[in-house]
Every structure is written in C-alpha cells, then in structure tokens.
Amino acid sequence: MADLQTIRKRLEKYILDSNHTFREVSLKIGRKDSYIQQYVKYGFPKRLNEVDRKKVCQLLNISEKELIDDELLQSGAALPPLFENDDLTGSAADFVAIDICAARPGTELRDNVVGRMVLNFAEFGSWCAGNPFSLRFIRLDGDYMEPTLPNGSLVMFDSGVCDYSGDGIYVIETGGDVQIKRLQKTAADTYALKVDSPRYQDLYHKKNKVKILGRAVFCLSGRPL
C-alpha cells in the first residue's frame, strides 16, 4: 500500500540514490527549479501529473508504478496507455509530443495536462513552424469564435508568447476564466476581446486585467466532415 506521503518519500530516495538534485530533476522535466522540492517536501502539487511522472521515471530509470499511489490506482486514472513508446517506429527524434491542457479555475494551465498529442516531426514541421517545447493544445469550449474556430476544436498555442505581439487570436485569462479570443489593442491601456460569432458581443478590458497565456498558431477542427 502506498499513500501520497509514501510516494513522495520514495521519490526522494530514488533521486538521492541517483546522485541528482531536486533542482536538476525539476529542470530536466521542464519545470521551474523548485518544483520537485516543493512536491517532495510540502506535497505541492498533491501528486505529479501523468506527463511529469513519466518524465521523472524515465530520467531515474524506474517503473512508473513506483510513483502511483493507491488512490490514483483505484480510480483507474493510471491505467496503461493504448500503446507504448516502443510501438512508435523510428527514434525519439522523429516525433514531437505536445501537451493537451485543460482550463480549471485557480490553477495554471501547465499544471493541468490531461494528455499529449504525438506527431511525426517532419509532418509537424510542414504545417507549424513553432518551437515544440513551448506549444500547447487547449480545447475550445463554446461557439463564440465560429466560424473561424468551431466549438470543440483543439487550438494549438505558443505559450512562449506572453505579451501582446499584434492583432491575433490569443489564449487569455481574465476574471479567473481562460478563454480564446481575438485580441486587439484599442488604447495604451485597453484591449478589445473580440469574438468572430455575431451572436456574441466584444468586450473591453484594461491591460492589467488580461493575462496572456499564449498566441494561437493552429487549430484542429472539432467539426466532423
């Protein structure tokens, strides 16, 4: 039996035995330098998300089961994937894996990874020139951006663009809600949050009330053919 505290202590031992530091592990999995120490010592976050857990296990060369607590195991959320990495032909350099994030109130998008989209790198490069390490997917919930972005679409955005870089479609957070809107600067301190559907009205907010999470670069349409 392994509860959350047991899992954290187990991870700490594996890290110390591997001669890595908490900081090194955090950076190697693409997190800020204090991420693993906060998790191990203070239980924040409550548990590692699936993507971070896989990265840590690969780095430490341990089975993923070692870092799965009983509650998670019983919930079925840690069931094995439909295919293993070995089922993908070619080397790791042939593929790019992009996080799929979910918008949840009061939390960072990067902490809410619900899956990953694995794409052939050559094909990916032919239709998107972005840096794969800063790209994320988020699902559009609502029809306010139709016909440009149908309801249910997976929108790829560059999370490295956290400042306004000209008129375009952005993933933003305002009033605690994450939205996908067409952003336009109307004054030195004001943004227009524009929608493409005539059924909805544009909104106007002060710049300090709008947090830019990234700029949209591609869309996988949720509309069946």
Tab-separated table of C-alpha atoms in Angstrom:
chain	number	residue	atom	x	y	z
A	1	MET	CA	0.000	0.000	0.000
A	2	ALA	CA	1.345	3.438	-0.913
A	3	ASP	CA	-0.263	6.705	0.136
A	4	LEU	CA	0.758	10.147	-1.106
A	5	GLN	CA	3.369	10.679	1.600
A	6	THR	CA	4.930	7.271	0.908
A	7	ILE	CA	5.192	8.121	-2.781
A	8	ARG	CA	6.963	11.414	-2.007
A	9	LYS	CA	9.448	9.721	0.326
A	10	ARG	CA	10.031	7.001	-2.269
A	11	LEU	CA	10.757	9.592	-4.943
A	12	GLU	CA	13.152	11.424	-2.623
A	13	LYS	CA	15.120	8.218	-2.065
A	14	TYR	CA	15.292	7.470	-5.802
A	15	ILE	CA	16.567	10.980	-6.507
A	16	LEU	CA	19.230	10.808	-3.783
A	17	ASP	CA	20.323	7.327	-4.923
A	18	SER	CA	20.690	8.615	-8.487
A	19	ASN	CA	23.005	11.442	-7.359
A	20	HIS	CA	20.631	14.003	-8.869
A	21	THR	CA	19.405	17.061	-7.015
A	22	PHE	CA	15.795	18.191	-6.781
A	23	ARG	CA	16.738	21.207	-8.877
A	24	GLU	CA	18.308	19.072	-11.619
A	25	VAL	CA	15.268	16.812	-11.860
A	26	SER	CA	12.918	19.800	-11.974
A	27	LEU	CA	14.812	21.429	-14.823
A	28	LYS	CA	15.248	18.193	-16.764
A	29	ILE	CA	11.469	17.654	-16.863
A	30	GLY	CA	10.875	21.226	-17.979
A	31	ARG	CA	9.713	22.721	-14.681
A	32	LYS	CA	10.953	25.611	-12.554
A	33	ASP	CA	13.922	24.726	-10.350
A	34	SER	CA	11.965	24.405	-7.082
A	35	TYR	CA	9.136	22.246	-8.484
A	36	ILE	CA	10.298	18.798	-7.266
A	37	GLN	CA	11.435	20.096	-3.879
A	38	GLN	CA	8.011	21.671	-3.296
A	39	TYR	CA	6.352	18.392	-4.242
A	40	VAL	CA	8.596	16.126	-2.142
A	41	LYS	CA	8.863	18.332	0.945
A	42	TYR	CA	5.495	20.091	1.023
A	43	GLY	CA	3.131	17.984	-1.091
A	44	PHE	CA	2.511	20.712	-3.652
A	45	PRO	CA	1.164	19.721	-6.096
A	46	LYS	CA	-0.781	16.899	-4.454
A	47	ARG	CA	0.658	14.437	-6.986
A	48	LEU	CA	2.687	14.682	-10.174
A	49	ASN	CA	0.581	14.824	-13.323
A	50	GLU	CA	0.907	11.973	-15.807
A	51	VAL	CA	3.366	13.724	-18.098
A	52	ASP	CA	5.692	14.842	-15.289
A	53	ARG	CA	5.521	11.400	-13.694
A	54	LYS	CA	6.561	9.710	-16.936
A	55	LYS	CA	9.455	12.147	-17.418
A	56	VAL	CA	10.717	11.618	-13.871
A	57	CYS	CA	10.542	7.832	-14.190
A	58	GLN	CA	12.407	7.894	-17.489
A	59	LEU	CA	15.078	10.150	-16.000
A	60	LEU	CA	15.548	7.954	-12.913
A	61	ASN	CA	15.114	4.710	-14.870
A	62	ILE	CA	12.370	3.379	-12.602
A	63	SER	CA	8.957	1.848	-13.236
A	64	GLU	CA	6.078	4.311	-13.336
A	65	LYS	CA	4.210	2.090	-10.871
A	66	GLU	CA	6.674	3.192	-8.186
A	67	LEU	CA	5.157	6.696	-8.205
A	68	ILE	CA	1.460	5.786	-8.419
A	69	ASP	CA	-0.429	5.975	-5.125
A	70	ASP	CA	-3.280	3.658	-4.151
A	71	GLU	CA	-5.978	6.309	-4.576
A	72	LEU	CA	-4.889	7.027	-8.138
A	73	LEU	CA	-4.564	3.335	-8.942
A	74	GLN	CA	-8.057	2.528	-7.648
A	75	SER	CA	-9.600	5.416	-9.558
A	76	GLY	CA	-8.455	3.896	-12.850
A	77	ALA	CA	-6.757	7.149	-13.874
A	78	ALA	CA	-3.383	5.401	-14.053
A	79	LEU	CA	-4.399	2.600	-16.387
A	80	PRO	CA	-1.751	1.764	-19.019
A	81	PRO	CA	-1.889	3.685	-22.321
A	82	LEU	CA	-3.298	2.215	-25.503
A	83	PHE	CA	0.230	1.875	-26.858
A	84	GLU	CA	3.760	2.076	-25.525
A	85	ASN	CA	6.555	4.244	-26.869
A	86	ASP	CA	8.132	1.154	-28.415
A	87	ASP	CA	5.130	0.859	-30.744
A	88	LEU	CA	6.203	4.079	-32.485
A	89	THR	CA	8.573	3.284	-35.320
A	90	GLY	CA	11.648	5.469	-35.567
A	91	SER	CA	13.769	7.210	-32.956
A	92	ALA	CA	12.526	9.714	-30.390
A	93	ALA	CA	13.825	12.496	-32.626
A	94	ASP	CA	11.214	11.527	-35.238
A	95	PHE	CA	8.330	12.633	-33.035
A	96	VAL	CA	7.127	15.666	-31.142
A	97	ALA	CA	4.764	15.352	-28.156
A	98	ILE	CA	2.623	18.378	-27.290
A	99	ASP	CA	0.741	18.737	-24.006
A	100	ILE	CA	-3.058	18.969	-24.076
A	101	CYS	CA	-4.131	21.263	-21.241
A	102	ALA	CA	-7.463	21.753	-19.518
A	103	ALA	CA	-8.681	25.073	-18.150
A	104	ARG	CA	-9.535	24.788	-14.455
A	105	PRO	CA	-10.291	27.763	-12.194
A	106	GLY	CA	-7.497	28.855	-9.884
A	107	THR	CA	-4.755	26.702	-11.421
A	108	GLU	CA	-2.059	27.130	-14.047
A	109	LEU	CA	-2.695	25.559	-17.454
A	110	ARG	CA	0.699	23.847	-17.376
A	111	ASP	CA	-0.348	22.046	-14.173
A	112	ASN	CA	-3.466	20.617	-15.838
A	113	VAL	CA	-2.049	18.360	-18.527
A	114	VAL	CA	-4.723	15.834	-19.476
A	115	GLY	CA	-2.907	14.164	-22.367
A	116	ARG	CA	-0.332	14.522	-25.108
A	117	MET	CA	-0.557	14.687	-28.881
A	118	VAL	CA	2.249	12.718	-30.540
A	119	LEU	CA	3.013	13.917	-34.066
A	120	ASN	CA	5.523	12.952	-36.699
A	121	PHE	CA	8.172	15.670	-36.555
A	122	ALA	CA	8.585	16.010	-40.340
A	123	GLU	CA	4.850	16.448	-40.866
A	124	PHE	CA	4.586	18.760	-37.862
A	125	GLY	CA	7.289	20.999	-39.296
A	126	SER	CA	5.467	21.266	-42.615
A	127	TRP	CA	2.406	22.991	-41.123
A	128	CYS	CA	3.673	24.631	-37.966
A	129	ALA	CA	6.953	26.481	-37.551
A	130	GLY	CA	6.615	26.977	-33.790
A	131	ASN	CA	9.029	25.706	-31.156
A	132	PRO	CA	7.509	22.383	-29.988
A	133	PHE	CA	8.815	22.932	-26.447
A	134	SER	CA	6.574	25.966	-25.962
A	135	LEU	CA	3.495	24.707	-27.817
A	136	ARG	CA	0.349	23.514	-26.032
A	137	PHE	CA	-3.143	22.391	-27.022
A	138	ILE	CA	-6.345	23.581	-25.366
A	139	ARG	CA	-9.907	22.658	-26.293
A	140	LEU	CA	-12.276	25.481	-27.191
A	141	ASP	CA	-15.472	25.291	-25.146
A	142	GLY	CA	-18.154	27.396	-26.817
A	143	ASP	CA	-19.243	28.662	-30.215
A	144	TYR	CA	-18.241	32.309	-29.751
A	145	MET	CA	-15.327	32.022	-32.224
A	146	GLU	CA	-17.277	30.363	-35.035
A	147	PRO	CA	-16.891	30.084	-37.948
A	148	THR	CA	-13.120	30.559	-37.507
A	149	LEU	CA	-12.817	28.113	-34.603
A	150	PRO	CA	-15.680	25.607	-34.249
A	151	ASN	CA	-16.836	24.577	-30.796
A	152	GLY	CA	-14.757	21.657	-29.530
A	153	SER	CA	-11.668	22.467	-31.597
A	154	LEU	CA	-8.201	21.739	-30.254
A	155	VAL	CA	-6.345	25.013	-30.516
A	156	MET	CA	-2.546	24.910	-30.574
A	157	PHE	CA	-0.946	27.935	-28.950
A	158	ASP	CA	2.580	29.165	-28.325
A	159	SER	CA	2.929	29.534	-24.550
A	160	GLY	CA	6.197	31.392	-25.087
A	161	VAL	CA	4.238	34.428	-26.311
A	162	CYS	CA	3.102	36.003	-23.043
A	163	ASP	CA	2.926	39.577	-24.287
A	164	TYR	CA	0.807	41.250	-26.924
A	165	SER	CA	2.501	40.798	-30.323
A	166	GLY	CA	-0.059	42.387	-32.616
A	167	ASP	CA	-3.674	41.644	-33.529
A	168	GLY	CA	-4.423	37.939	-33.451
A	169	ILE	CA	-6.104	35.093	-31.574
A	170	TYR	CA	-4.752	34.535	-28.073
A	171	VAL	CA	-5.362	32.247	-25.126
A	172	ILE	CA	-6.046	34.630	-22.253
A	173	GLU	CA	-7.153	34.613	-18.651
A	174	THR	CA	-9.443	37.294	-17.320
A	175	GLY	CA	-11.562	37.236	-14.199
A	176	GLY	CA	-10.318	33.721	-13.447
A	177	ASP	CA	-11.647	32.334	-16.750
A	178	VAL	CA	-9.443	31.005	-19.557
A	179	GLN	CA	-10.755	31.997	-22.990
A	180	ILE	CA	-9.687	32.047	-26.607
A	181	LYS	CA	-10.335	35.484	-28.060
A	182	ARG	CA	-9.198	37.756	-30.835
A	183	LEU	CA	-7.119	40.387	-29.075
A	184	GLN	CA	-6.755	43.952	-30.314
A	185	LYS	CA	-5.156	46.927	-28.623
A	186	THR	CA	-7.570	49.868	-28.720
A	187	ALA	CA	-5.686	52.255	-26.442
A	188	ALA	CA	-2.454	52.387	-24.493
A	189	ASP	CA	-4.019	50.563	-21.560
A	190	THR	CA	-7.027	48.781	-23.096
A	191	TYR	CA	-7.622	45.555	-25.036
A	192	ALA	CA	-10.624	44.659	-27.151
A	193	LEU	CA	-11.561	40.999	-26.631
A	194	LYS	CA	-13.240	40.304	-29.939
A	195	VAL	CA	-15.322	37.301	-30.991
A	196	ASP	CA	-16.000	36.063	-34.522
A	197	SER	CA	-19.593	34.964	-33.988
A	198	PRO	CA	-22.220	37.718	-34.499
A	199	ARG	CA	-24.248	36.159	-31.665
A	200	TYR	CA	-21.825	37.490	-29.062
A	201	GLN	CA	-20.562	40.931	-28.142
A	202	ASP	CA	-16.967	42.115	-27.966
A	203	LEU	CA	-15.631	43.039	-24.527
A	204	TYR	CA	-13.139	45.671	-23.424
A	205	HIS	CA	-10.723	45.297	-20.529
A	206	LYS	CA	-7.799	47.166	-19.072
A	207	LYS	CA	-4.476	45.537	-19.921
A	208	ASN	CA	-3.746	44.747	-16.276
A	209	LYS	CA	-6.955	42.656	-16.152
A	210	VAL	CA	-5.916	40.435	-19.070
A	211	LYS	CA	-3.233	37.762	-18.677
A	212	ILE	CA	-1.876	36.454	-21.986
A	213	LEU	CA	-1.144	32.713	-21.800
A	214	GLY	CA	-0.096	32.302	-25.426
A	215	ARG	CA	-0.888	33.053	-29.045
A	216	ALA	CA	-2.914	30.629	-31.184
A	217	VAL	CA	-0.983	29.217	-34.129
A	218	PHE	CA	-3.059	26.276	-35.391
A	219	CYS	CA	-6.421	24.590	-34.976
A	220	LEU	CA	-7.592	21.003	-35.226
A	221	SER	CA	-11.258	21.443	-36.051
A	222	GLY	CA	-13.830	19.736	-33.866
A	223	ARG	CA	-16.375	19.737	-36.684
A	224	PRO	CA	-16.951	16.332	-38.350
A	225	LEU	CA	-16.812	16.167	-42.133
